[in-house]
Amino acid sequence: MCGIVGAVAERDVSRILLEGLRRLEYRGYDSAGMAILDQECVIRRQRAAGKVERLESALEETPLTGRLGIAHTRWATHGKPTDNNAHPHVARDAVAIVHNGIIENYAALRSRLQADGYSFSSETDTEVVVNLIHHNMGQGGELFEAVRTSLTELEGAYAFGVICSAEPDRLIAARRGSPLVIGVGIGEHFIASDVSALLPVTQEFIFLEEGDIALITRDAVIIHDARGKVVERPVKRSQLSATAADKGSYRHYMLKEIYEQPRVLAETLEGRLSRDRVLPEVFGPDAGAVFDQVQRIQIVACGTSNHAGMIARYWFESLAGLPCDVEVASEYRYRPHVVSPGTLFVTISQSGETADSLAALREVKSQAKHLATLAICNVAESSLVRESDLVLMTRAGPEIGVASTKAFTTQLAALLLLVIALGRRHAMTADTEARLVEGLHALPALIDRVLQMDADIAKLSEAFADKHHSLFLGRGPLYPVAMEGALKLKEISYIHAEAYPAGELKHGPLALVDAEMPVVAVAPNDELMEKLKSNLQEVQARGGQLFVFADERTTFEDSPGLRLVSVPAVDDALAAVVYTVPLQLLAYHVALLKGTDVDKPRNLAKSVTVE
Ligand code: G6P
């Protein structure tokens, strides 16, 4: 999704802005641009549809230099990804803006501004805002006041960076609905939509809150809150290092992140388990009193995080004896609900900035019908974390590949901690807890063994690369694993992939099965195994090519039309985590063969901060 970087410094900022844009590339975008105020106080701008490299080439030909600037990666919403629609947008050579989010009343504002003589060269909502600011500056007005007035007229979500040719030392930043941070340097300040953009220049950050607007100079930051009051926001030190987001020797971030899973799973569990128990203080000092009252779980999330929630539902009901509902946030937020007493509202999110998940949380908080809110999240400074009552951090580290991998498996580990912490207050016995904790201790090493399947899976991927469709089957908690496997494949290889609970096969998808439709089944050695076997025979009988990922102890055998992939034996409860990994590798290798942009698949964004 769109990315913002900005800087006011004593040195030339163009390199800093360009590096910032590179570091935001992972969010997904389709054009990029930069505007800098030069020594003559003229706003100079370069924009390019496509990758940041194209902008870089344009800058090599016509460099921009100056000590105040803003830059942007745009993910098209209003208008196509063209040079003209790329940010920054400029009003009458005087004001320049970069914007994340969507302005809902832009059409009405545009007509009004046109009537006042403003012309537009793009199809974007953003150009409306910059003209509005220019209009509100009038003759000789101040930029900060003009931005502040303009914000009162906007409906929708935004994060902005604004500069003006008449004020060469000032950068204005504002946020409502989209994240924005201020990076604090020595005699210089920066803004960005994500701390990772600024890690090469600072590790000190101020996180703007909803409705904040900031006047930023080299030496000072003055923040006004939504009510116009001057407020102090704390400066926080980020734990992320500038190199955490590097690819190292891996060909793609996604592969690196798949291989990081043993380590980040160990980190997610570290300090949270004794030999046979989940430590009670894991969820913070206030959690115990809340957990004692929990009678039901409502999970809300999007995309891959939603799949983690679907798996957890099986765990909550079968291991903890707690009723659990799961719903995608984009549906949940717009639906009236019946909330049972004692319902814990759980959001799951890698980024903590997904617009629908955040909106669902805010809706729930405003209704105050739930017992409490809990976020499982990977970004400590995110809005979701800051706005939830209780938090459990996954410790996956920065995830750059758009297709989520290590964030997902660490979410599962974190969810299992929650299942245990609540389960022991309900149906879970100490023996079950000890068995699960033993399994969790062994998990990182087990995932290491699964990664050794990489070369075999690479061979298997050849059978998929020329196909257009595929089916993924699973049962019980392995059904959402099949869904996640299908999602990975479609996201990065663009092969149509659908997941079904294996028992539903004969109620429709079987009609699609032929030699051109590979069918993947995840089949651990659990009680549903025999039933799954008969489902699979239905596929074989129709000439379908089956790929069965099964427990190494299984009695399945390779046969014509059936390729067996042995997966290390694992406790049923942890099978969902283990079986996810070979499916990640499968998607990766198929995408490699197809030559797609693995880390930045077309049309997708890492963090969907607009609706
Ligand atoms: C986007 C990403 C997915 C992610 C989903 C939810 O669609 O491409 O990988 O699963 O958003 O994101 P979140 O940050 O809330 O987990």
XYZ file of C-alpha atoms and ligand atoms in Angstrom:
627
model
C 0.000 0.000 0.000
C 1.130 3.635 -0.437
C 4.240 4.780 1.401
C 5.331 8.228 2.603
C 8.790 9.587 3.378
C 9.726 13.177 4.116
C 12.675 15.089 5.543
C 13.760 18.501 6.751
C 17.523 18.640 7.335
C 20.757 20.600 6.932
C 21.967 18.151 4.296
C 20.603 17.171 0.907
C 17.631 14.862 1.544
C 17.141 13.276 -1.882
C 19.238 10.142 -1.123
C 17.480 9.680 2.212
C 14.090 9.912 0.536
C 15.068 7.484 -2.225
C 16.392 4.934 0.261
C 13.201 5.377 2.280
C 11.113 4.612 -0.809
C 13.164 1.484 -1.482
C 12.513 0.336 2.038
C 8.783 0.867 1.565
C 8.646 -1.075 -1.686
C 7.538 -4.216 0.136
C 4.213 -2.576 0.976
C 3.141 -2.846 -2.661
C 2.865 0.128 -5.051
C 2.703 0.945 -8.726
C 4.318 4.379 -9.089
C 6.740 6.569 -7.165
C 7.691 10.214 -6.905
C 9.618 12.883 -5.044
C 9.373 16.657 -4.585
C 12.193 18.764 -3.199
C 12.442 22.440 -2.454
C 15.649 23.602 -4.112
C 18.008 26.420 -3.145
C 15.944 28.999 -5.026
C 12.856 27.851 -3.083
C 11.338 26.269 -6.167
C 9.486 22.967 -5.773
C 11.083 20.458 -8.179
C 9.417 17.147 -8.794
C 10.084 13.783 -10.451
C 7.518 11.021 -10.808
C 7.486 7.650 -12.552
C 4.937 4.905 -13.036
C 6.373 1.496 -12.151
C 9.195 0.645 -9.808
C 11.354 2.947 -7.667
C 14.255 2.066 -10.020
C 12.493 4.036 -12.758
C 12.286 7.050 -10.476
C 15.942 6.546 -9.604
C 16.907 6.582 -13.300
C 14.892 9.753 -13.806
C 16.714 11.296 -10.840
C 20.070 10.304 -12.270
C 19.243 12.228 -15.429
C 17.742 15.220 -13.634
C 18.817 15.194 -9.995
C 16.823 16.943 -7.289
C 18.716 18.587 -4.433
C 17.531 20.400 -1.377
C 17.103 20.247 2.351
C 13.323 19.830 2.471
C 11.424 17.165 0.580
C 8.685 14.567 0.422
C 8.422 11.307 -1.503
C 5.860 8.606 -2.092
C 5.123 5.155 -3.420
C 1.564 5.050 -4.730
C -0.822 2.137 -4.889
C -3.504 3.195 -7.343
C -6.969 3.825 -5.925
C -8.389 6.935 -7.671
C -7.026 6.787 -11.199
C -4.593 4.478 -12.981
C -0.909 4.030 -12.057
C 0.421 6.717 -14.432
C 3.143 9.369 -14.090
C 0.449 12.037 -13.805
C -1.404 10.327 -11.000
C 1.780 9.620 -9.042
C 2.493 11.715 -5.941
C 3.670 14.272 -4.918
C 0.872 16.499 -6.200
C 1.523 20.204 -6.471
C -0.819 23.205 -6.363
C 0.209 26.203 -8.484
C 3.934 25.515 -7.920
C 3.489 26.585 -4.297
C 2.367 23.595 -2.209
C 3.287 19.908 -2.581
C 1.719 16.921 -0.873
C 2.067 13.169 -0.461
C -0.944 11.266 0.824
C -1.905 7.792 1.976
C -5.570 6.899 2.408
C -8.770 7.833 0.626
C -10.671 11.125 0.714
C -14.328 10.211 0.393
C -15.764 13.678 -0.352
C -13.151 14.534 -2.980
C -15.658 14.875 -5.837
C -17.645 17.615 -4.071
C -14.453 19.436 -3.056
C -13.121 19.202 -6.573
C -16.217 20.833 -8.078
C -16.002 23.608 -5.514
C -12.326 24.239 -6.253
C -12.920 24.133 -10.011
C -15.551 26.816 -9.551
C -12.861 28.841 -7.753
C -10.564 28.542 -10.777
C -8.376 25.580 -9.788
C -7.430 23.134 -12.522
C -6.506 19.473 -12.114
C -3.943 17.418 -13.974
C -4.629 14.038 -12.315
C -7.567 11.826 -11.441
C -6.567 11.596 -7.791
C -8.315 12.603 -4.590
C -4.920 13.865 -3.388
C -4.694 16.685 -5.912
C -7.968 17.969 -4.510
C -6.401 18.192 -1.055
C -3.317 20.089 -2.175
C -5.442 22.613 -4.057
C -7.691 22.957 -1.039
C -4.665 23.724 1.139
C -3.433 26.260 -1.406
C -6.881 27.835 -1.480
C -7.021 28.008 2.308
C -3.605 29.681 2.451
C -5.112 32.612 0.574
C -2.728 35.525 0.264
C 0.258 35.131 2.582
C -1.372 32.633 4.969
C 0.629 30.072 6.901
C 0.895 26.497 5.693
C 0.211 24.914 9.093
C -3.036 26.847 9.572
C -4.103 26.156 6.004
C -3.533 22.418 6.451
C -5.420 22.492 9.730
C -8.425 24.233 8.194
C -8.353 21.890 5.219
C -8.413 18.814 7.425
C -11.703 19.895 8.939
C -13.200 19.750 5.458
C -12.009 16.241 4.621
C -13.962 13.023 5.044
C -12.082 9.750 4.907
C -8.705 8.446 5.920
C -5.329 10.037 5.463
C -1.714 10.469 6.355
C -0.099 13.529 4.741
C 3.259 15.161 4.306
C 3.050 18.758 3.005
C 5.655 21.348 2.041
C 5.360 24.860 0.673
C 7.728 27.053 -1.358
C 7.149 30.046 0.925
C 8.264 28.144 4.062
C 11.582 26.451 3.246
C 12.151 25.136 6.805
C 8.810 23.515 7.515
C 7.342 20.109 6.956
C 3.724 19.514 7.961
C 2.475 16.013 8.808
C -1.012 14.854 9.714
C -2.764 11.566 10.240
C -6.245 10.187 10.611
C -6.857 6.547 9.776
C -3.450 5.883 8.177
C -0.218 5.486 10.145
C 2.531 8.134 10.219
C 5.676 8.438 12.331
C 8.171 11.226 12.878
C 11.821 10.219 12.902
C 13.922 12.287 15.292
C 17.493 13.061 14.253
C 20.103 15.554 15.439
C 19.215 18.845 13.802
C 16.966 17.041 11.356
C 13.550 15.393 11.324
C 11.836 12.897 9.067
C 8.398 11.475 8.481
C 7.370 8.070 7.169
C 4.398 5.781 7.005
C 6.485 3.003 8.515
C 9.565 3.110 10.786
C 11.481 0.741 8.512
C 11.802 3.543 5.912
C 13.874 5.646 8.297
C 16.040 3.088 10.080
C 19.213 4.095 8.220
C 18.881 7.662 9.583
C 17.346 7.253 13.051
C 16.005 4.816 15.590
C 14.060 7.424 17.578
C 10.419 7.863 16.673
C 7.348 9.834 17.642
C 4.140 8.017 16.750
C 1.417 10.416 15.712
C -2.002 9.612 17.113
C -5.372 9.770 15.385
C -6.184 13.353 14.377
C -2.701 14.738 15.157
C -1.127 17.425 13.007
C 2.562 18.281 13.375
C 4.660 21.285 12.448
C 8.155 19.938 11.905
C 11.358 21.959 11.540
C 14.999 20.878 11.794
C 15.061 21.491 15.537
C 11.491 21.181 16.743
C 8.285 19.214 16.455
C 5.043 20.852 17.580
C 2.044 18.537 17.637
C -1.597 19.543 17.916
C -4.125 16.852 18.745
C -7.537 16.412 17.105
C -9.002 19.153 19.343
C -6.276 21.624 18.468
C -4.441 21.338 21.807
C -0.624 21.313 21.774
C 0.436 17.874 23.025
C 3.688 16.083 23.841
C 4.027 12.636 22.315
C 6.795 10.434 23.685
C 9.934 9.675 21.688
C 10.377 5.905 21.487
C 13.426 3.948 20.502
C 12.799 1.277 17.885
C 14.290 -2.143 18.491
C 14.532 -2.769 14.760
C 17.935 -2.481 13.169
C 18.567 -1.077 9.714
C 19.756 -4.456 8.485
C 16.823 -6.491 9.839
C 15.047 -5.802 6.583
C 17.884 -6.988 4.324
C 17.656 -10.046 2.099
C 21.064 -11.438 2.997
C 22.144 -14.252 0.718
C 18.590 -15.299 -0.120
C 17.200 -14.739 -3.565
C 13.915 -13.415 -2.204
C 12.642 -12.038 1.076
C 9.944 -14.673 1.031
C 12.467 -17.500 0.994
C 14.492 -15.830 3.733
C 11.359 -15.456 5.813
C 10.331 -19.085 5.280
C 13.787 -20.141 6.490
C 13.644 -17.812 9.484
C 10.658 -19.688 10.898
C 12.523 -21.994 13.315
C 14.292 -18.982 14.830
C 11.316 -16.641 15.036
C 9.093 -19.377 16.426
C 11.675 -19.922 19.159
C 11.722 -16.167 19.783
C 7.932 -15.989 19.954
C 7.944 -18.716 22.607
C 10.985 -17.495 24.501
C 10.323 -16.575 28.128
C 6.712 -17.573 27.766
C 6.928 -21.270 28.634
C 8.223 -23.238 31.586
C 9.020 -26.910 31.019
C 5.354 -27.898 31.023
C 3.304 -24.705 31.444
C 2.515 -21.460 29.699
C 3.719 -18.791 32.143
C 0.770 -16.854 33.595
C 2.318 -13.401 33.119
C 2.671 -13.764 29.331
C -0.350 -11.583 28.582
C 0.498 -8.813 31.044
C -0.548 -7.977 34.587
C -4.194 -7.243 33.736
C -4.830 -10.406 31.799
C -5.539 -12.832 34.655
C -8.599 -10.969 35.902
C -9.959 -10.704 32.345
C -9.217 -14.323 31.442
C -11.106 -15.552 34.524
C -14.277 -14.097 33.017
C -13.889 -15.283 29.413
C -16.765 -17.465 28.198
C -16.441 -17.091 24.441
C -13.945 -15.922 21.818
C -14.593 -13.723 18.787
C -11.664 -13.577 16.381
C -11.516 -10.967 13.621
C -8.736 -10.635 11.028
C -7.982 -10.404 7.294
C -6.153 -12.540 4.741
C -3.539 -14.881 6.108
C -4.180 -13.677 9.652
C -7.786 -14.770 9.247
C -6.579 -18.263 8.380
C -4.615 -18.307 11.640
C -7.859 -17.408 13.405
C -9.715 -20.226 11.664
C -7.149 -22.737 12.881
C -7.350 -21.326 16.400
C -11.090 -21.855 16.394
C -10.526 -25.623 16.199
C -8.038 -25.349 19.026
C -10.281 -23.224 21.248
C -13.200 -25.593 20.874
C -11.380 -28.933 20.930
C -8.569 -28.190 23.398
C -9.987 -25.447 25.599
C -13.697 -26.218 25.458
C -14.399 -22.565 24.664
C -16.849 -21.545 21.944
C -15.105 -19.491 19.270
C -16.297 -17.561 16.217
C -14.063 -16.244 13.450
C -14.938 -13.661 10.840
C -13.084 -11.566 8.291
C -12.879 -7.978 9.503
C -14.405 -6.427 6.372
C -17.627 -8.345 7.105
C -17.595 -8.108 10.861
C -17.242 -4.340 10.965
C -20.455 -3.724 9.042
C -22.718 -6.310 10.640
C -24.879 -5.962 13.724
C -23.864 -8.577 16.303
C -25.306 -10.480 19.166
C -22.501 -10.484 21.738
C -22.672 -13.175 24.438
C -21.587 -12.171 27.940
C -17.898 -12.764 28.603
C -16.780 -12.563 24.959
C -13.104 -11.766 24.423
C -12.556 -9.914 21.143
C -9.306 -11.044 19.507
C -7.746 -9.375 16.484
C -4.862 -10.978 14.603
C -2.671 -8.885 12.337
C 0.903 -8.910 11.126
C 1.032 -5.149 10.545
C -1.458 -3.904 13.107
C -2.526 -1.297 10.568
C -4.995 -3.207 8.373
C -7.864 -0.773 7.906
C -10.691 -3.311 8.263
C -9.241 -4.981 11.369
C -8.656 -1.611 13.016
C -12.139 -0.415 12.131
C -13.650 -3.598 13.587
C -11.697 -3.065 16.820
C -12.801 0.554 17.039
C -16.414 -0.411 16.396
C -16.270 -3.035 19.141
C -14.703 -0.581 21.561
C -17.308 2.053 20.851
C -20.120 -0.454 21.497
C -18.479 -1.708 24.705
C -20.363 -5.025 24.628
C -17.285 -7.251 24.722
C -15.431 -8.217 27.863
C -12.085 -6.936 26.555
C -9.995 -6.688 23.393
C -6.781 -8.568 22.720
C -4.421 -8.116 19.758
C -2.005 -10.692 18.407
C 0.338 -8.601 16.334
C 3.858 -8.346 14.926
C 4.419 -4.578 15.065
C 4.776 -3.160 18.566
C 4.189 0.447 17.557
C 1.086 -0.277 15.488
C -2.357 1.231 15.985
C -3.913 -2.149 16.755
C -1.464 -2.742 19.605
C -1.880 0.727 21.009
C -5.666 0.538 20.951
C -6.205 -2.963 22.387
C -6.642 -3.774 26.093
C -4.337 -6.780 25.978
C -1.555 -7.647 23.564
C 0.518 -10.657 22.666
C 3.352 -9.821 20.314
C 4.524 -12.290 17.736
C 8.236 -11.803 17.341
C 8.595 -12.588 13.669
C 10.700 -9.486 12.927
C 10.024 -7.355 9.843
C 8.189 -9.337 7.186
C 8.883 -7.867 3.768
C 7.525 -10.458 1.322
C 3.935 -9.523 0.545
C 2.901 -13.162 0.904
C 2.906 -13.706 4.650
C 4.862 -16.725 5.949
C 6.724 -16.337 9.237
C 4.103 -13.919 10.541
C 1.498 -16.669 10.068
C 3.332 -19.467 11.856
C 4.275 -17.178 14.752
C 0.622 -16.123 14.980
C -0.270 -19.798 15.331
C 2.286 -20.253 18.118
C 0.958 -17.148 19.893
C -2.628 -18.340 19.481
C -1.763 -21.681 20.999
C -0.400 -19.832 24.053
C -3.737 -18.055 24.325
C -5.676 -21.306 23.878
C -3.679 -22.827 26.732
C -3.905 -19.771 29.014
C -7.692 -19.751 28.622
C -8.091 -23.502 28.293
C -6.700 -24.223 31.743
C -9.566 -22.136 33.129
C -11.990 -24.357 31.209
C -11.731 -27.887 29.800
C -7.961 -28.280 29.427
C -6.236 -30.643 31.852
C -2.699 -30.107 33.158
C -1.643 -33.199 31.167
C -2.913 -31.733 27.919
C -1.180 -28.455 28.694
C 2.076 -30.292 29.400
C 1.758 -32.234 26.120
C 1.129 -29.071 24.117
C 3.969 -27.206 25.802
C 6.316 -30.095 25.089
C 5.212 -29.901 21.450
C 5.833 -26.154 21.374
C 9.348 -26.608 22.780
C 10.068 -29.090 19.979
C 8.480 -26.979 17.253
C 11.493 -24.955 16.018
C 13.583 -28.106 15.526
C 10.682 -29.810 13.787
C 10.279 -26.906 11.360
C 14.010 -27.180 10.663
C 13.404 -30.771 9.566
C 10.481 -29.702 7.383
C 12.722 -27.168 5.647
C 14.942 -30.034 4.568
C 12.086 -31.071 2.271
C 12.877 -28.010 0.141
C 14.685 -29.781 -2.721
C 11.946 -32.430 -3.067
C 9.266 -29.773 -3.103
C 11.198 -27.818 -5.747
C 10.954 -30.928 -7.982
C 7.271 -31.299 -7.247
C 6.630 -27.711 -8.277
C 7.385 -28.605 -11.910
C 4.019 -30.357 -12.070
C 2.257 -27.071 -11.265
C 4.060 -24.448 -13.287
C 2.082 -24.984 -16.514
C -1.301 -25.434 -14.833
C -4.031 -22.805 -14.573
C -6.074 -24.216 -11.710
C -5.514 -26.250 -8.567
C -7.434 -27.595 -5.596
C -6.286 -27.819 -1.996
C -8.000 -30.185 0.431
C -7.807 -30.628 4.180
C -9.973 -31.593 7.102
C -10.372 -30.149 10.589
C -7.667 -27.570 11.432
C -5.879 -28.643 8.264
C -8.714 -27.180 6.184
C -7.593 -23.594 6.953
C -4.029 -24.807 6.296
C -5.221 -25.879 2.839
C -6.792 -22.427 2.440
C -3.507 -20.779 3.376
C -1.618 -23.047 0.933
C -4.045 -22.094 -1.846
C -3.739 -18.408 -0.954
C 0.076 -18.570 -1.126
C -0.030 -20.242 -4.525
C -2.511 -17.790 -6.034
C -0.814 -14.730 -4.528
C 2.616 -15.337 -5.962
C 2.216 -17.724 -8.912
C -1.135 -16.366 -10.169
C -2.427 -19.928 -10.533
C -6.065 -20.145 -9.570
C -6.136 -22.147 -6.340
C -9.182 -23.054 -4.313
C -9.364 -24.815 -0.971
C -12.121 -27.125 0.166
C -12.796 -29.153 3.258
C -12.096 -32.605 1.827
C -15.607 -33.818 2.702
C -17.124 -31.197 0.396
C -15.289 -32.497 -2.639
C -18.212 -34.450 -3.989
C -20.566 -31.511 -3.509
C -19.129 -29.559 -6.404
C -15.385 -29.299 -6.975
C -15.108 -32.923 -8.111
C -16.740 -31.773 -11.363
C -13.573 -29.778 -12.100
C -11.103 -32.573 -11.539
C -9.184 -33.843 -14.554
C -5.527 -34.349 -15.510
C -5.060 -30.561 -15.797
C -6.138 -29.881 -12.239
C -3.542 -30.818 -9.609
C -5.099 -31.601 -6.236
C -3.074 -31.033 -3.084
C -4.121 -32.725 0.140
C -2.716 -32.163 3.603
C -3.255 -35.327 5.570
C -1.665 -35.715 8.977
C -2.074 -38.949 10.780
C -5.161 -38.009 12.755
C -8.581 -39.513 13.220
C -9.866 -38.070 9.944
C -7.186 -39.822 7.919
C -9.331 -42.753 6.772
C -12.112 -40.452 5.663
C -9.653 -38.329 3.750
C -8.337 -41.408 1.987
C -11.716 -42.132 0.472
C -12.042 -38.496 -0.638
C -8.728 -38.832 -2.386
C -9.777 -41.993 -4.176
C -12.598 -39.985 -5.675
C -9.989 -37.712 -7.224
C -7.810 -40.555 -8.489
C -10.808 -42.279 -10.044
C -11.304 -39.159 -12.224
C -7.781 -39.034 -13.544
C -6.764 -36.184 -11.238
C -3.120 -35.782 -10.210
C -2.871 -35.951 -6.427
C -0.134 -34.545 -4.225
C -0.516 -35.797 -0.697
C 1.458 -34.252 2.159
C 1.171 -36.934 4.831
C 2.687 -38.032 8.105
C 5.827 -40.121 7.635
C 4.079 -42.917 9.596
C 1.197 -43.059 7.155
C 0.167 -46.102 5.170
C -0.323 -44.089 1.992
C 1.835 -45.219 -0.888
C 2.979 -43.614 -4.110
C 0.826 -44.909 -6.953
C 0.003 -43.766 -10.478
C -1.638 -40.407 -10.107
C -0.561 -40.007 -6.479
C 2.666 -38.345 -5.313
C 3.304 -38.772 -1.630
C 5.346 -36.208 0.273
C 6.341 -37.408 3.756
C 6.140 -34.839 6.520
C 7.843 -35.350 9.917
C 5.532 -36.863 12.527
C 3.892 -34.289 14.775
C 1.315 -34.058 17.553
C -2.130 -33.500 15.975
C -2.505 -30.143 17.707
C 0.643 -28.780 16.094
C 0.111 -30.305 12.662
C -1.337 -27.022 11.358
C 1.953 -25.215 11.935
C 4.109 -27.968 10.470
C 2.016 -28.630 7.343
C 1.934 -24.934 6.482
C 5.644 -24.834 5.708
C 5.798 -27.297 2.772
C 2.882 -25.466 1.174
C 4.780 -22.173 1.485
C 7.748 -23.787 -0.225
C 5.539 -25.234 -2.941
C 4.081 -21.818 -3.767
C 7.552 -20.272 -3.739
C 9.036 -22.803 -6.157
C 6.075 -22.657 -8.525
C 6.388 -18.850 -8.592
C 10.125 -19.153 -9.266
C 9.438 -21.391 -12.250
C 6.824 -18.995 -13.525
C 9.196 -16.029 -13.106
C 6.768 -13.839 -11.204
C 7.742 -11.019 -8.851
C 7.750 -13.248 -5.764
C 8.163 -10.583 -3.099
C 5.901 -8.022 -4.707
C 3.146 -9.845 -6.554
C 1.013 -7.787 -8.900
C -1.954 -5.875 -7.507
C -1.275 -6.844 -3.888
C -0.103 -4.789 -0.936
C 1.685 -5.882 2.198
C -0.367 -3.742 4.470
C -3.855 -2.733 3.361
C -4.348 0.529 5.202
C -7.377 1.650 3.204
C -10.729 -0.010 2.928
C -2.715 -8.067 2.986
C -1.430 -8.873 2.898
C -1.642 -10.245 3.505
C -2.155 -10.127 4.922
C -3.408 -9.255 5.004
C -3.755 -8.932 6.442
O -3.670 -8.634 2.167
O -1.014 -9.000 1.551
O -0.423 -10.962 3.502
O -2.447 -11.401 5.415
O -3.179 -8.019 4.342
O -2.717 -8.154 6.990
P -2.361 -8.057 8.507
O -1.187 -7.120 8.562
O -3.572 -7.484 9.200
O -2.041 -9.413 9.006
